[in-house]
mmCIF file of C-alpha atoms in Angstrom:
data_model
loop_
_atom_site.group_PDB
_atom_site.id
_atom_site.type_symbol
_atom_site.label_atom_id
_atom_site.label_comp_id
_atom_site.label_asym_id
_atom_site.label_seq_id
_atom_site.Cartn_x
_atom_site.Cartn_y
_atom_site.Cartn_z
ATOM 1 C CA GLU Q 14 0.753 27.006 7.703
ATOM 2 C CA PRO Q 15 -2.145 27.971 5.430
ATOM 3 C CA GLU Q 16 -5.584 27.284 6.827
ATOM 4 C CA VAL Q 17 -9.239 27.414 5.927
ATOM 5 C CA THR Q 18 -11.117 30.162 7.734
ATOM 6 C CA GLN Q 19 -14.832 30.504 8.355
ATOM 7 C CA THR Q 20 -17.047 33.338 9.525
ATOM 8 C CA PRO Q 21 -18.958 33.829 11.657
ATOM 9 C CA SER Q 22 -18.010 31.327 14.321
ATOM 10 C CA HIS Q 23 -21.552 31.359 15.651
ATOM 11 C CA GLN Q 24 -24.726 32.522 13.916
ATOM 12 C CA VAL Q 25 -28.107 32.748 15.604
ATOM 13 C CA THR Q 26 -31.129 33.281 13.394
ATOM 14 C CA GLN Q 27 -34.891 33.052 13.445
ATOM 15 C CA MET Q 28 -36.667 30.295 11.571
ATOM 16 C CA GLY Q 29 -37.477 31.379 8.030
ATOM 17 C CA GLN Q 30 -34.595 33.823 7.770
ATOM 18 C CA GLU Q 31 -31.823 33.596 5.229
ATOM 19 C CA VAL Q 32 -28.258 32.997 6.384
ATOM 20 C CA ILE Q 33 -24.969 33.093 4.543
ATOM 21 C CA LEU Q 34 -22.012 31.197 5.920
ATOM 22 C CA ARG Q 35 -18.641 32.285 4.636
ATOM 23 C CA CYS Q 36 -15.445 30.400 4.050
ATOM 24 C CA VAL Q 37 -12.030 31.353 2.742
ATOM 25 C CA PRO Q 38 -10.363 28.204 1.408
ATOM 26 C CA ILE Q 39 -6.620 27.777 1.121
ATOM 27 C CA SER Q 40 -5.521 30.002 -1.717
ATOM 28 C CA ASN Q 41 -4.222 27.503 -4.279
ATOM 29 C CA HIS Q 42 -6.919 24.911 -3.666
ATOM 30 C CA LEU Q 43 -9.342 24.083 -6.439
ATOM 31 C CA TYR Q 44 -12.012 21.907 -4.837
ATOM 32 C CA PHE Q 45 -14.342 23.091 -2.108
ATOM 33 C CA TYR Q 46 -16.805 21.316 0.127
ATOM 34 C CA TRP Q 47 -19.418 21.963 2.762
ATOM 35 C CA TYR Q 48 -20.230 19.461 5.478
ATOM 36 C CA ARG Q 49 -22.502 19.699 8.467
ATOM 37 C CA GLN Q 50 -22.557 18.090 11.888
ATOM 38 C CA ILE Q 51 -25.748 18.069 13.862
ATOM 39 C CA LEU Q 52 -24.926 18.069 17.561
ATOM 40 C CA GLY Q 53 -23.845 14.618 18.693
ATOM 41 C CA GLN Q 54 -24.071 13.133 15.222
ATOM 42 C CA LYS Q 55 -21.626 12.360 12.459
ATOM 43 C CA VAL Q 56 -20.206 14.832 9.984
ATOM 44 C CA GLU Q 57 -22.242 14.655 6.759
ATOM 45 C CA PHE Q 58 -21.345 15.721 3.239
ATOM 46 C CA LEU Q 59 -23.483 18.478 1.758
ATOM 47 C CA VAL Q 60 -21.916 19.622 -1.486
ATOM 48 C CA SER Q 61 -18.714 19.767 -3.508
ATOM 49 C CA PHE Q 62 -17.762 22.595 -5.855
ATOM 50 C CA TYR Q 63 -15.199 22.816 -8.628
ATOM 51 C CA ASN Q 64 -14.629 25.165 -11.528
ATOM 52 C CA ASN Q 65 -17.469 27.418 -10.421
ATOM 53 C CA GLU Q 66 -20.105 24.762 -10.350
ATOM 54 C CA ILE Q 67 -21.482 22.075 -8.086
ATOM 55 C CA SER Q 68 -19.858 18.723 -8.812
ATOM 56 C CA GLU Q 69 -21.942 16.722 -6.400
ATOM 57 C CA LYS Q 70 -24.566 17.275 -3.739
ATOM 58 C CA SER Q 71 -26.218 15.102 -1.131
ATOM 59 C CA GLU Q 72 -29.919 14.584 -0.590
ATOM 60 C CA ILE Q 73 -29.661 17.028 2.302
ATOM 61 C CA PHE Q 74 -28.690 19.812 -0.107
ATOM 62 C CA ASP Q 75 -32.168 20.707 -1.317
ATOM 63 C CA ASP Q 76 -33.457 23.855 -2.994
ATOM 64 C CA GLN Q 77 -33.079 25.833 0.235
ATOM 65 C CA PHE Q 78 -29.301 25.584 -0.067
ATOM 66 C CA SER Q 79 -26.994 27.226 -2.546
ATOM 67 C CA VAL Q 80 -23.270 27.754 -2.845
ATOM 68 C CA GLU Q 81 -21.287 30.423 -4.557
ATOM 69 C CA ARG Q 82 -17.750 31.548 -5.106
ATOM 70 C CA PRO Q 83 -18.412 35.252 -5.562
ATOM 71 C CA ASP Q 84 -14.770 36.237 -5.957
ATOM 72 C CA GLY Q 85 -11.397 34.572 -6.040
ATOM 73 C CA SER Q 86 -11.232 33.874 -2.352
ATOM 74 C CA ASN Q 87 -14.621 33.392 -0.702
ATOM 75 C CA PHE Q 88 -16.854 30.338 -0.825
ATOM 76 C CA THR Q 89 -20.322 30.766 0.637
ATOM 77 C CA LEU Q 90 -23.187 28.552 1.702
ATOM 78 C CA LYS Q 91 -26.609 30.166 1.689
ATOM 79 C CA ILE Q 92 -29.660 28.753 3.386
ATOM 80 C CA ARG Q 93 -32.628 30.567 1.971
ATOM 81 C CA SER Q 94 -35.275 29.928 4.611
ATOM 82 C CA THR Q 95 -33.833 28.317 7.713
ATOM 83 C CA LYS Q 96 -35.602 25.546 9.587
ATOM 84 C CA LEU Q 97 -35.079 24.381 13.140
ATOM 85 C CA GLU Q 98 -33.424 21.230 11.852
ATOM 86 C CA ASP Q 99 -30.758 23.292 10.075
ATOM 87 C CA SER Q 100 -29.191 23.952 13.469
ATOM 88 C CA ALA Q 101 -25.764 22.360 13.219
ATOM 89 C CA MET Q 102 -22.053 22.997 12.886
ATOM 90 C CA TYR Q 103 -21.155 23.702 9.275
ATOM 91 C CA PHE Q 104 -17.646 22.933 8.085
ATOM 92 C CA CYS Q 105 -16.009 24.168 4.944
ATOM 93 C CA ALA Q 106 -13.166 22.157 3.431
ATOM 94 C CA SER Q 107 -10.804 22.573 0.530
ATOM 95 C CA VAL Q 108 -8.266 20.498 -1.312
ATOM 96 C CA TRP Q 109 -5.812 21.259 -4.080
ATOM 97 C CA ALA Q 110 -6.575 18.235 -6.207
ATOM 98 C CA SER Q 111 -9.364 15.734 -6.185
ATOM 99 C CA GLY Q 112 -7.554 12.434 -5.918
ATOM 100 C CA SER Q 113 -8.746 10.116 -3.227
ATOM 101 C CA THR Q 114 -5.401 10.310 -1.477
ATOM 102 C CA ASP Q 115 -5.581 14.050 -1.072
ATOM 103 C CA THR Q 116 -6.308 15.426 2.360
ATOM 104 C CA GLN Q 117 -9.178 17.806 2.742
ATOM 105 C CA TYR Q 118 -8.382 20.741 5.024
ATOM 106 C CA PHE Q 119 -11.260 21.757 7.237
ATOM 107 C CA GLY Q 120 -12.133 25.124 8.662
ATOM 108 C CA PRO Q 121 -13.052 25.617 12.318
ATOM 109 C CA GLY Q 122 -16.759 25.573 11.570
ATOM 110 C CA THR Q 123 -19.733 27.884 11.973
ATOM 111 C CA ARG Q 124 -22.253 26.937 14.592
ATOM 112 C CA LEU Q 125 -25.713 27.806 13.280
ATOM 113 C CA THR Q 126 -28.553 28.029 15.772
ATOM 114 C CA VAL Q 127 -32.064 28.414 14.377
ATOM 115 C CA LEU Q 128 -34.662 29.582 16.882
ATOM 116 C CA GLY K 30 -23.049 2.653 -0.272
ATOM 117 C CA ASP K 31 -19.821 3.431 1.512
ATOM 118 C CA SER K 32 -19.876 3.944 5.255
ATOM 119 C CA VAL K 33 -17.719 4.057 8.364
ATOM 120 C CA THR K 34 -18.517 2.584 11.772
ATOM 121 C CA GLN K 35 -16.679 3.587 14.920
ATOM 122 C CA MET K 36 -16.813 2.288 18.432
ATOM 123 C CA GLU K 37 -19.164 4.136 20.735
ATOM 124 C CA GLY K 38 -17.737 6.520 23.254
ATOM 125 C CA PRO K 39 -16.862 8.083 25.473
ATOM 126 C CA VAL K 40 -13.628 6.300 26.184
ATOM 127 C CA THR K 41 -12.062 7.233 29.509
ATOM 128 C CA LEU K 42 -8.437 6.352 30.195
ATOM 129 C CA SER K 43 -5.777 7.255 32.683
ATOM 130 C CA GLU K 44 -2.671 9.023 31.475
ATOM 131 C CA GLU K 45 -0.093 6.651 29.943
ATOM 132 C CA ALA K 46 -2.709 3.993 29.207
ATOM 133 C CA PHE K 47 -2.896 2.220 25.859
ATOM 134 C CA LEU K 48 -5.555 3.475 23.460
ATOM 135 C CA THR K 49 -7.475 1.635 20.783
ATOM 136 C CA ILE K 50 -10.403 3.155 18.920
ATOM 137 C CA ASN K 51 -11.991 0.708 16.520
ATOM 138 C CA CYS K 52 -13.019 1.713 13.025
ATOM 139 C CA THR K 53 -14.438 -0.500 10.301
ATOM 140 C CA TYR K 54 -15.577 0.509 6.891
ATOM 141 C CA THR K 55 -17.785 -0.645 4.049
ATOM 142 C CA ALA K 56 -16.726 0.335 0.552
ATOM 143 C CA THR K 57 -17.483 -0.781 -2.963
ATOM 144 C CA GLY K 58 -13.905 -0.148 -4.033
ATOM 145 C CA TYR K 59 -10.579 0.794 -2.507
ATOM 146 C CA PRO K 60 -10.855 4.021 -0.553
ATOM 147 C CA SER K 61 -8.288 6.060 1.305
ATOM 148 C CA LEU K 62 -8.735 6.060 5.066
ATOM 149 C CA PHE K 63 -8.235 8.922 7.486
ATOM 150 C CA TRP K 64 -8.360 9.783 11.151
ATOM 151 C CA TYR K 65 -9.323 13.318 12.080
ATOM 152 C CA VAL K 66 -9.272 14.844 15.555
ATOM 153 C CA GLN K 67 -11.515 17.591 16.886
ATOM 154 C CA TYR K 68 -10.418 19.410 20.013
ATOM 155 C CA PRO K 69 -13.071 21.278 21.997
ATOM 156 C CA GLY K 70 -14.283 24.347 20.138
ATOM 157 C CA GLU K 71 -12.081 23.687 17.132
ATOM 158 C CA GLY K 72 -12.403 22.257 13.652
ATOM 159 C CA LEU K 73 -11.317 18.938 12.224
ATOM 160 C CA GLN K 74 -7.592 18.335 12.001
ATOM 161 C CA LEU K 75 -6.034 15.533 10.026
ATOM 162 C CA LEU K 76 -4.272 13.137 12.367
ATOM 163 C CA LEU K 77 -3.113 10.472 9.925
ATOM 164 C CA LYS K 78 -4.059 8.712 6.724
ATOM 165 C CA ALA K 79 -3.411 5.580 4.672
ATOM 166 C CA THR K 80 -4.084 5.277 0.989
ATOM 167 C CA LYS K 81 -3.799 1.562 0.279
ATOM 168 C CA ALA K 82 -3.985 -1.824 1.939
ATOM 169 C CA ASP K 83 -1.306 -2.583 4.550
ATOM 170 C CA ASP K 84 -0.217 1.069 4.699
ATOM 171 C CA LYS K 85 0.370 2.377 8.204
ATOM 172 C CA GLY K 86 -0.379 5.996 8.956
ATOM 173 C CA SER K 87 1.312 7.557 11.955
ATOM 174 C CA ASN K 88 1.555 10.933 13.630
ATOM 175 C CA LYS K 89 2.180 12.235 17.164
ATOM 176 C CA GLY K 90 2.451 8.693 18.527
ATOM 177 C CA PHE K 91 -0.834 7.585 16.957
ATOM 178 C CA GLU K 92 -0.897 4.759 14.420
ATOM 179 C CA ALA K 93 -3.454 3.012 12.250
ATOM 180 C CA THR K 94 -3.006 0.255 9.687
ATOM 181 C CA TYR K 95 -5.229 -0.171 6.636
ATOM 182 C CA ARG K 96 -6.461 -3.770 6.841
ATOM 183 C CA LYS K 97 -8.350 -4.780 3.723
ATOM 184 C CA GLU K 98 -9.031 -8.329 4.925
ATOM 185 C CA THR K 99 -10.877 -7.089 8.018
ATOM 186 C CA THR K 100 -11.976 -3.745 6.492
ATOM 187 C CA SER K 101 -10.574 -1.973 9.507
ATOM 188 C CA PHE K 102 -8.471 1.058 10.363
ATOM 189 C CA HIS K 103 -8.157 0.997 14.142
ATOM 190 C CA LEU K 104 -6.442 3.915 15.857
ATOM 191 C CA GLU K 105 -3.838 3.112 18.505
ATOM 192 C CA LYS K 106 -1.513 4.976 20.801
ATOM 193 C CA GLY K 107 0.835 3.388 23.271
ATOM 194 C CA SER K 108 0.664 6.020 25.996
ATOM 195 C CA VAL K 109 -2.031 8.679 26.006
ATOM 196 C CA GLN K 110 -1.698 12.126 27.532
ATOM 197 C CA VAL K 111 -4.287 14.473 28.970
ATOM 198 C CA SER K 112 -3.759 16.674 25.917
ATOM 199 C CA ASP K 113 -5.068 13.842 23.702
ATOM 200 C CA SER K 114 -8.566 14.383 25.068
ATOM 201 C CA ALA K 115 -10.685 15.124 22.009
ATOM 202 C CA VAL K 116 -13.172 13.573 19.611
ATOM 203 C CA TYR K 117 -11.669 11.260 17.003
ATOM 204 C CA PHE K 118 -13.308 10.659 13.635
ATOM 205 C CA CYS K 119 -12.541 7.890 11.197
ATOM 206 C CA ALA K 120 -13.276 8.736 7.563
ATOM 207 C CA LEU K 121 -12.942 7.391 4.071
ATOM 208 C CA SER K 122 -12.688 8.976 0.667
ATOM 209 C CA ALA K 123 -12.813 7.407 -2.772
ATOM 210 C CA VAL K 124 -12.480 8.516 -6.351
ATOM 211 C CA TYR K 125 -15.675 6.688 -7.317
ATOM 212 C CA ASN K 126 -17.518 8.835 -4.752
ATOM 213 C CA PHE K 127 -16.084 12.069 -6.128
ATOM 214 C CA ASN K 128 -13.711 12.126 -3.171
ATOM 215 C CA LYS K 129 -16.299 13.284 -0.692
ATOM 216 C CA PHE K 130 -15.583 12.177 2.837
ATOM 217 C CA TYR K 131 -17.707 9.712 4.757
ATOM 218 C CA PHE K 132 -17.210 10.071 8.486
ATOM 219 C CA GLY K 133 -17.861 7.802 11.397
ATOM 220 C CA SER K 134 -19.905 9.094 14.301
ATOM 221 C CA GLY K 135 -16.837 10.073 16.315
ATOM 222 C CA THR K 136 -15.398 8.715 19.545
ATOM 223 C CA LYS K 137 -14.831 11.020 22.463
ATOM 224 C CA LEU K 138 -11.655 10.315 24.415
ATOM 225 C CA ASN K 139 -11.226 11.573 27.954
ATOM 226 C CA VAL K 140 -7.790 11.154 29.483
ATOM 227 C CA LYS K 141 -7.510 11.664 33.243
ATOM 228 C CA PRO K 142 -4.277 12.643 34.988
#
């Protein structure tokens, strides 16, 4: 069964450094999402992406964050200057179509630790 | 805005016990409702979903019914197994919210042999 993959599984970085989290969505999917889950808290929406542009972003997704689909397969989340509070599990998701009945498929997550 | 509220965990049950995890939602329209499961060290896996009122989603012995009158989508299983130990997330998605998912805080289930 096709699946969403994410790399790395765990990233440790120093505060102020840039990190890039990578995702490979399911190949025929058109809509892509990033979510994050701070330890012990709920999963929160960050951003959605369609047709090579952001379709919606949350208030969490400030100027430190950016997303890109650099080629036909990867979908990346960049945090320009990491803060301690960026430590979280980051999930990528993809879906073929954007109807409300469509299931989003989630990757296994990247655990980001900012020291 | 839209939101999902789940019962606090952890929930600890003995094998073969009956499981209920409560989920209620607040929505301005008519969302689709989902249950996702997260096993230790893994990502979120879809467990079941329901797309309109009175629909029942079911999978692997788990069931949940979309109740518009009580704005609920409680997860049930008649006989839990040790392998069901995981964190369960209720979520909603709606076209008027660009189909982004709103998740509950998750309920950890521990099943003892």
